[in-house]
mmCIF file of C-alpha atoms in Angstrom:
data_model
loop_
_atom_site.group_PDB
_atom_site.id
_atom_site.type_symbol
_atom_site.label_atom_id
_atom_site.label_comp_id
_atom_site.label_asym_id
_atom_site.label_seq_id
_atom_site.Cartn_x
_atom_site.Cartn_y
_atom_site.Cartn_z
ATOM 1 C CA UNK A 1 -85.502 -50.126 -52.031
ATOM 2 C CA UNK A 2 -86.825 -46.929 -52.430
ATOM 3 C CA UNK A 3 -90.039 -46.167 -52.579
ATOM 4 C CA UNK A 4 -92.571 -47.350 -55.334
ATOM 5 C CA UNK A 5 -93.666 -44.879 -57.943
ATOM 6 C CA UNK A 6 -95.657 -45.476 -61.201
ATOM 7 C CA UNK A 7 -93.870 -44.351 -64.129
ATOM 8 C CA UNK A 8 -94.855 -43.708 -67.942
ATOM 9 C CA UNK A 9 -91.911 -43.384 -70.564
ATOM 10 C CA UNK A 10 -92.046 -40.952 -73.741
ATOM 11 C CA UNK A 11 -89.277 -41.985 -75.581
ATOM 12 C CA UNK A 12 -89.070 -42.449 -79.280
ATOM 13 C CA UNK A 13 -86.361 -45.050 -79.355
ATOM 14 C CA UNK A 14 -88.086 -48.251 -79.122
ATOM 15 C CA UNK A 15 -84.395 -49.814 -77.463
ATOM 16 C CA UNK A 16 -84.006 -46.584 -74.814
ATOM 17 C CA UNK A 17 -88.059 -46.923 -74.066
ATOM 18 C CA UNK A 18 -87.300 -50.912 -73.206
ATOM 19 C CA UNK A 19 -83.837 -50.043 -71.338
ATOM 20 C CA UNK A 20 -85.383 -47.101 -68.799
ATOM 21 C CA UNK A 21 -88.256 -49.665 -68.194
ATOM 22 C CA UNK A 22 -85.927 -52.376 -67.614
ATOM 23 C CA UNK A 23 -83.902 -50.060 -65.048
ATOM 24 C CA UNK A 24 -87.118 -48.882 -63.259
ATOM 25 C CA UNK A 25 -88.980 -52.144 -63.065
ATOM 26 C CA UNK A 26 -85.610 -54.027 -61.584
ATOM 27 C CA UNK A 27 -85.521 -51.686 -58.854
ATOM 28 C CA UNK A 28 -89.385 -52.225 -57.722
ATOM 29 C CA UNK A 29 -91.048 -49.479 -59.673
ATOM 30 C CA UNK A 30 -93.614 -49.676 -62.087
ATOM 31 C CA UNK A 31 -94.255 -48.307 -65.426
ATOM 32 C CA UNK A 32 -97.474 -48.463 -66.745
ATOM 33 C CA UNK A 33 -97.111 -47.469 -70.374
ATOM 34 C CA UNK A 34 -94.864 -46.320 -72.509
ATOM 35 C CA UNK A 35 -95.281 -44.135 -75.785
ATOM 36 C CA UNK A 36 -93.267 -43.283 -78.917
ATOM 37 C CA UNK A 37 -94.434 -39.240 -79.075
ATOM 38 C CA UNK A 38 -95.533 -36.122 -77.386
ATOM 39 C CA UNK A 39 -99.351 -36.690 -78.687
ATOM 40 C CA UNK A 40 -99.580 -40.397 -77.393
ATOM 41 C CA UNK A 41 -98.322 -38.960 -73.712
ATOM 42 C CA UNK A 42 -100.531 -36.311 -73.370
ATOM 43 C CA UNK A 43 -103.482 -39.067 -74.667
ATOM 44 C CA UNK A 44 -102.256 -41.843 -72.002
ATOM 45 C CA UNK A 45 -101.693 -39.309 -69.852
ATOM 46 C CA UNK A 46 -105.531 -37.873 -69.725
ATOM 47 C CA UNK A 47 -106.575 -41.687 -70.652
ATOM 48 C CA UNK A 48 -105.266 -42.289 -67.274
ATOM 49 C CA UNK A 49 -106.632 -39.505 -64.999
ATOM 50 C CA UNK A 50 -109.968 -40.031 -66.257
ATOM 51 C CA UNK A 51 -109.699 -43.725 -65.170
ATOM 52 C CA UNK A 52 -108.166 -42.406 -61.553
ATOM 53 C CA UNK A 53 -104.727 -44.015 -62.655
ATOM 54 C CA UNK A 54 -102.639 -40.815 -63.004
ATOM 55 C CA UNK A 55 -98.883 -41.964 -62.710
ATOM 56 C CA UNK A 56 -96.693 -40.233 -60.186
ATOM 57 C CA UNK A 57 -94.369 -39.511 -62.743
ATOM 58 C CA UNK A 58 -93.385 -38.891 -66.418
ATOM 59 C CA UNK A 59 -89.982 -39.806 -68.077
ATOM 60 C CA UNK A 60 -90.207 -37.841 -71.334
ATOM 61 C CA UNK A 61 -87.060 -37.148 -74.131
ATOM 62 C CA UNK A 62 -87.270 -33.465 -74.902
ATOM 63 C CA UNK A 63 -87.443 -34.013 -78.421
ATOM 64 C CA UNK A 64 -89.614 -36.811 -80.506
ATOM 65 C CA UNK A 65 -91.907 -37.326 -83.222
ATOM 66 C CA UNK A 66 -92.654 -35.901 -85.863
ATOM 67 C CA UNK A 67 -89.942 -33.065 -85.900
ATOM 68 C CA UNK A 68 -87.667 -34.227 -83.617
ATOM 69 C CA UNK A 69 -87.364 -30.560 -81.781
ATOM 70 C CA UNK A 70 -89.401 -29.694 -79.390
ATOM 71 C CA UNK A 71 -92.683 -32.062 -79.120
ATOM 72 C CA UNK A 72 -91.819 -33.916 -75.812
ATOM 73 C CA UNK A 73 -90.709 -30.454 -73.795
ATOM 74 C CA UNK A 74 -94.025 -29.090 -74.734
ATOM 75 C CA UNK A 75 -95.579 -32.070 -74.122
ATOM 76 C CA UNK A 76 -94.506 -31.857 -70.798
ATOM 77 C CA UNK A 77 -95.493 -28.231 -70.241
ATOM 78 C CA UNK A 78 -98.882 -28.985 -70.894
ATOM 79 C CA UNK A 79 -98.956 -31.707 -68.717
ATOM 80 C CA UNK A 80 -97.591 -29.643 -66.105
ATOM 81 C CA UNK A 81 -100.357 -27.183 -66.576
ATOM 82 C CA UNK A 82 -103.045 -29.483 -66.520
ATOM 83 C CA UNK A 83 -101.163 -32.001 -63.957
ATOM 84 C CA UNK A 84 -99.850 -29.756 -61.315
ATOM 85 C CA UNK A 85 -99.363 -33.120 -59.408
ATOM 86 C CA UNK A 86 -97.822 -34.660 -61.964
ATOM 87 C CA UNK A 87 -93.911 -35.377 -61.942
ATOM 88 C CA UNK A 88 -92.304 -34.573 -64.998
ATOM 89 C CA UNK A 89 -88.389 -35.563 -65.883
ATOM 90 C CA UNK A 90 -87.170 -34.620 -69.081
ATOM 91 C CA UNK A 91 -84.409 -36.284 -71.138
ATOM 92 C CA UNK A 92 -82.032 -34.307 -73.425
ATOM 93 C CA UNK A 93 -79.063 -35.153 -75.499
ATOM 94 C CA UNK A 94 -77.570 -31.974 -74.965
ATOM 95 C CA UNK A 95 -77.963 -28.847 -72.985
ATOM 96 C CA UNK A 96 -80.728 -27.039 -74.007
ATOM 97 C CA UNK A 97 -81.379 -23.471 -71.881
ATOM 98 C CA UNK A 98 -84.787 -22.703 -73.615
ATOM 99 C CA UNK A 99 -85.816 -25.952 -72.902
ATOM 100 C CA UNK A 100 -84.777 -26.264 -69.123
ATOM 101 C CA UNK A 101 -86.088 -22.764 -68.504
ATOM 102 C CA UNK A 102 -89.368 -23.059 -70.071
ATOM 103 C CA UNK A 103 -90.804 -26.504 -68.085
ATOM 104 C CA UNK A 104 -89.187 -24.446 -64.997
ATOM 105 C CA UNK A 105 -91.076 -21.462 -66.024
ATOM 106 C CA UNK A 106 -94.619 -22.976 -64.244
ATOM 107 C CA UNK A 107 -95.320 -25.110 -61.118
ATOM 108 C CA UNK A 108 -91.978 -25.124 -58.835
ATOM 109 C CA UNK A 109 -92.449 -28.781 -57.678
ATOM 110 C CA UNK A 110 -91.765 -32.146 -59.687
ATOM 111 C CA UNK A 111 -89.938 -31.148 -62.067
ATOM 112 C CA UNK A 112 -86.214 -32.730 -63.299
ATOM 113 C CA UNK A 113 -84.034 -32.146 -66.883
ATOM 114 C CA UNK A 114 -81.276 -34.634 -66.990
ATOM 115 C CA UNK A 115 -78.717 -35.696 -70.007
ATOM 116 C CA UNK A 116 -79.305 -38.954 -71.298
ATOM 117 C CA UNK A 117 -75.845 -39.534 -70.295
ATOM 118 C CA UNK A 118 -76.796 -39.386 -66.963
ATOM 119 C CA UNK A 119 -79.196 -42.513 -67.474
ATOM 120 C CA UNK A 120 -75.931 -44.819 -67.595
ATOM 121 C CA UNK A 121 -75.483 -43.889 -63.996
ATOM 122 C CA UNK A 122 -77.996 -46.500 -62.508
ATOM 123 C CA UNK A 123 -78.474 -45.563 -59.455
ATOM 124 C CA UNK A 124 -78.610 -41.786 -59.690
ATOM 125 C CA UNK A 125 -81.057 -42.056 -62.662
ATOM 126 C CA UNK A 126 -83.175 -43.832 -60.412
ATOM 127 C CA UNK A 127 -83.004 -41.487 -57.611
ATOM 128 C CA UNK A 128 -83.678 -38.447 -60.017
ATOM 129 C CA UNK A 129 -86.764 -40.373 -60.985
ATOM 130 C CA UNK A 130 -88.451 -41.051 -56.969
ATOM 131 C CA UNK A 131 -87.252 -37.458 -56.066
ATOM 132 C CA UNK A 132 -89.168 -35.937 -59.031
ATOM 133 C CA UNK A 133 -92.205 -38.422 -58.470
ATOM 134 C CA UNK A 134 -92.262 -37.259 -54.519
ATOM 135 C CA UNK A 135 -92.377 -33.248 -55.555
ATOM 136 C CA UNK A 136 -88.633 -32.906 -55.848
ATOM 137 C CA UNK A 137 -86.118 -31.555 -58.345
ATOM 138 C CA UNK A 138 -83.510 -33.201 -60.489
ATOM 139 C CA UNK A 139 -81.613 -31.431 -62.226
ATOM 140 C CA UNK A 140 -77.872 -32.433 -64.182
ATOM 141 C CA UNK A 141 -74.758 -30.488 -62.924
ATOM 142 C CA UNK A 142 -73.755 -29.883 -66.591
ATOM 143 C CA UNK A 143 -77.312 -27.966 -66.687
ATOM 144 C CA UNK A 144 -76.990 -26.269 -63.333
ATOM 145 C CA UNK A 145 -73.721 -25.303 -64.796
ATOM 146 C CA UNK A 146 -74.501 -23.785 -68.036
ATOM 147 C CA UNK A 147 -77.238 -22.103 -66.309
ATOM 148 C CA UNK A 148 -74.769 -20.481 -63.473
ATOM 149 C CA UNK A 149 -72.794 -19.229 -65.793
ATOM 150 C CA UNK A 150 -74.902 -17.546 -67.015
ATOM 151 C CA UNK A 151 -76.678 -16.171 -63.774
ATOM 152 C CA UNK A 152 -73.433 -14.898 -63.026
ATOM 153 C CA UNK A 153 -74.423 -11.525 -65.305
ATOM 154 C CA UNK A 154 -77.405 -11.268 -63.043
ATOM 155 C CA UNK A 155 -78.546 -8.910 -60.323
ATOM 156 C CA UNK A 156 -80.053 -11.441 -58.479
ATOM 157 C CA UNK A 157 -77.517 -13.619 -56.627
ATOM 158 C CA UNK A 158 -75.116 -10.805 -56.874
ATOM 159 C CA UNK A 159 -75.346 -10.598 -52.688
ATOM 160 C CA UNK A 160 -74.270 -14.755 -52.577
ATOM 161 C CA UNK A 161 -70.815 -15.372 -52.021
ATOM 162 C CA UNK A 162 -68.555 -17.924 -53.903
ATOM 163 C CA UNK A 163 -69.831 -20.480 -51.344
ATOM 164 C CA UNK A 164 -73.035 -20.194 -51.460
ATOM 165 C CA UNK A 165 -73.417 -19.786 -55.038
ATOM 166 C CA UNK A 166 -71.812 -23.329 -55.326
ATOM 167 C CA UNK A 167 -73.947 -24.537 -52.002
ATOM 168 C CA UNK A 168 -76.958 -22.821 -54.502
ATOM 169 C CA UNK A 169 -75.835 -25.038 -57.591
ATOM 170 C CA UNK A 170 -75.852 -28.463 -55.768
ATOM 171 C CA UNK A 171 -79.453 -27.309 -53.695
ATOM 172 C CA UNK A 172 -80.474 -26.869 -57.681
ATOM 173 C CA UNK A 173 -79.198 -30.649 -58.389
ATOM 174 C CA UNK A 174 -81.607 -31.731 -56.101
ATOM 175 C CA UNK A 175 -78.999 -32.531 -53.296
ATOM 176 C CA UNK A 176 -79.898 -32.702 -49.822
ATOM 177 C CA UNK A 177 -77.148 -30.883 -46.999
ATOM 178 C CA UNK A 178 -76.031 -34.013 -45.918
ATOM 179 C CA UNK A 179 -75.028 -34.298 -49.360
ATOM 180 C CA UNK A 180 -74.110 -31.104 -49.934
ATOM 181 C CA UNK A 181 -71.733 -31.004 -46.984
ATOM 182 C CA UNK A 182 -69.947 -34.187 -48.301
ATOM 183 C CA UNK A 183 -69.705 -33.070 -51.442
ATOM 184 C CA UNK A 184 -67.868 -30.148 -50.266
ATOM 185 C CA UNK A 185 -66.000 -31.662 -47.481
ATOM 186 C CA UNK A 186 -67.805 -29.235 -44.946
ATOM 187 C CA UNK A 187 -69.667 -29.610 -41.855
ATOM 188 C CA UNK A 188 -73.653 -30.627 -41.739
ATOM 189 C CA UNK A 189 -74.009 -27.329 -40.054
ATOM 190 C CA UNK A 190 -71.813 -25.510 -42.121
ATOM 191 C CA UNK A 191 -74.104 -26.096 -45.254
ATOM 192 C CA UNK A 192 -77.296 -25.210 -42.984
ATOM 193 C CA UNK A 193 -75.385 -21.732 -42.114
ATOM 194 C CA UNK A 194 -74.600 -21.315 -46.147
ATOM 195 C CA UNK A 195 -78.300 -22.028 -46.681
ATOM 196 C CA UNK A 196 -79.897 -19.811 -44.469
ATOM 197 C CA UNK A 197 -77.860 -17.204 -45.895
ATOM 198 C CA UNK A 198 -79.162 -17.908 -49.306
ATOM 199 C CA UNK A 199 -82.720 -17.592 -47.723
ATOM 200 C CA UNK A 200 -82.098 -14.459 -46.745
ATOM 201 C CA UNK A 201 -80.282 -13.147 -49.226
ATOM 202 C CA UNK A 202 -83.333 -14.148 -51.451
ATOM 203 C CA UNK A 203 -86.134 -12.337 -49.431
ATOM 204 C CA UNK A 204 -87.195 -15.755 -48.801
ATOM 205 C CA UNK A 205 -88.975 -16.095 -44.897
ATOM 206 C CA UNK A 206 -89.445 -18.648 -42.498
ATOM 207 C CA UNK A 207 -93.009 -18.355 -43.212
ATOM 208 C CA UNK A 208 -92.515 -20.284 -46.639
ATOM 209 C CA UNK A 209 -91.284 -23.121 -45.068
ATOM 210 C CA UNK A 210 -89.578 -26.046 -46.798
ATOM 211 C CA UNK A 211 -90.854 -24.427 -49.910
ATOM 212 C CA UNK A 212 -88.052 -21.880 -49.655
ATOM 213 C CA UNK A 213 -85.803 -24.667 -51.011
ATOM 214 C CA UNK A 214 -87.012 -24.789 -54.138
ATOM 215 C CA UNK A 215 -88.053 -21.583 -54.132
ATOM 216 C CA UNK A 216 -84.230 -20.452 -53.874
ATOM 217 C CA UNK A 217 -83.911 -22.837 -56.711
ATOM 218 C CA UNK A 218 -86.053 -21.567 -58.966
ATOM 219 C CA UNK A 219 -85.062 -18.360 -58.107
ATOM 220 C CA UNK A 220 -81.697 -19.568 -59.189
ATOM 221 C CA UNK A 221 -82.014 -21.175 -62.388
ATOM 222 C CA UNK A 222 -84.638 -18.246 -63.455
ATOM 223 C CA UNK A 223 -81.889 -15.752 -62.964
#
């Protein structure tokens, strides 16, 4: 079982809400409220702090009430700002850049934008959710994707090669090497080669430490 982490759900679909905290509590986690807009979150979410509860992480669908745009994205961003410990995965039905980029745009820890259709997927919706929580990204491949594409027109990974764009693009999924390397049907220390050469390629030292990982990442995805 994987760690336990204390969740709260924004989600304005009272039968999604129930169904992510019926996924989450079966595997050992626990979520300790769950709220139906962007204002309630940001109220439980201070509610909480202020009591010494603050939750590890937040599950929150990009859009809810009362527009149904943008409420639970900003939400989140505000969260982030005032939370910098705070996890923060976002739901969206579809790809939405803007979106993605903007929660990116602040702290480079804890952060995760998934596709709903990605919650059907048990165990990886799970995974995204403890990675997040623990200061990790998650991020979908069809948003990694959209966003390469369009990185591609940038100066800033011009220097990676084909390889280690795509070695860049599962780091930005929140894959590990091991992971990476299967993935790809490569050698552990193949991957480690192709991601020291994104370190370096990236001005990004030793001296940073593991924070060069996400570092690359968000160098990535802000391309």
């Amino acid at each position: 079982m994987e760690d336990r982490v204390r969740v709260v759900i924004a989600e304005d679909s009272v039968l999604l809400r129930e169904g992510l905290t019926r996924l989450l509590t079966d595997r050992g986690h626990d979520v300790v409220a769950g709220v139906g807009d962007g204002e309630a979150l940001i109220k439980t979410i201070t509610e909480l702090d202020a009591a010494g509860e603050l939750p590890d992480v937040v599950v929150a669908d990009v859009r809810m009430p009362p527009t149904h745009t943008d409420e639970g994205v900003r939400a989140a961003v505000q969260l982030r700002k005032a939370h910098p410990e705070l996890g923060v995965l976002v739901l969206s039905q579809y790809v939405e850049e803007r979106y993605a980029t903007e929660l990116l745009a602040g702290s480079s820890r804890g952060v995760g934008y998934l596709l709903k259709d990605r919650v059907a997927e048990v165990r990886e919706f799970v995974d995204a959710v403890v990675r997040v929580a623990g200061g990790g990204t998650a991020l979908d491949p069809e948003v990694v994707a959209q966003l390469l594409g369009r990185s591609r027109k940038q100066d800033v990974l011009a220097g990676l090669t084909p390889r280690e764009r795509e070695v860049l693009g599962l780091m930005a999924e929140g894959r590990t090497n091991s992971a990476i390397a299967r993935q790809l049907v490569v050698s552990d220390g193949a991957v480690e080669k192709h991601v020291s050469n994104i370190f370096l390629k990236l001005g990004l030292s030793p001296s940073d430490g593991d924070h060069r990982r996400v570092l690359a990442v968000l160098t990535y995805l802000r391309s």
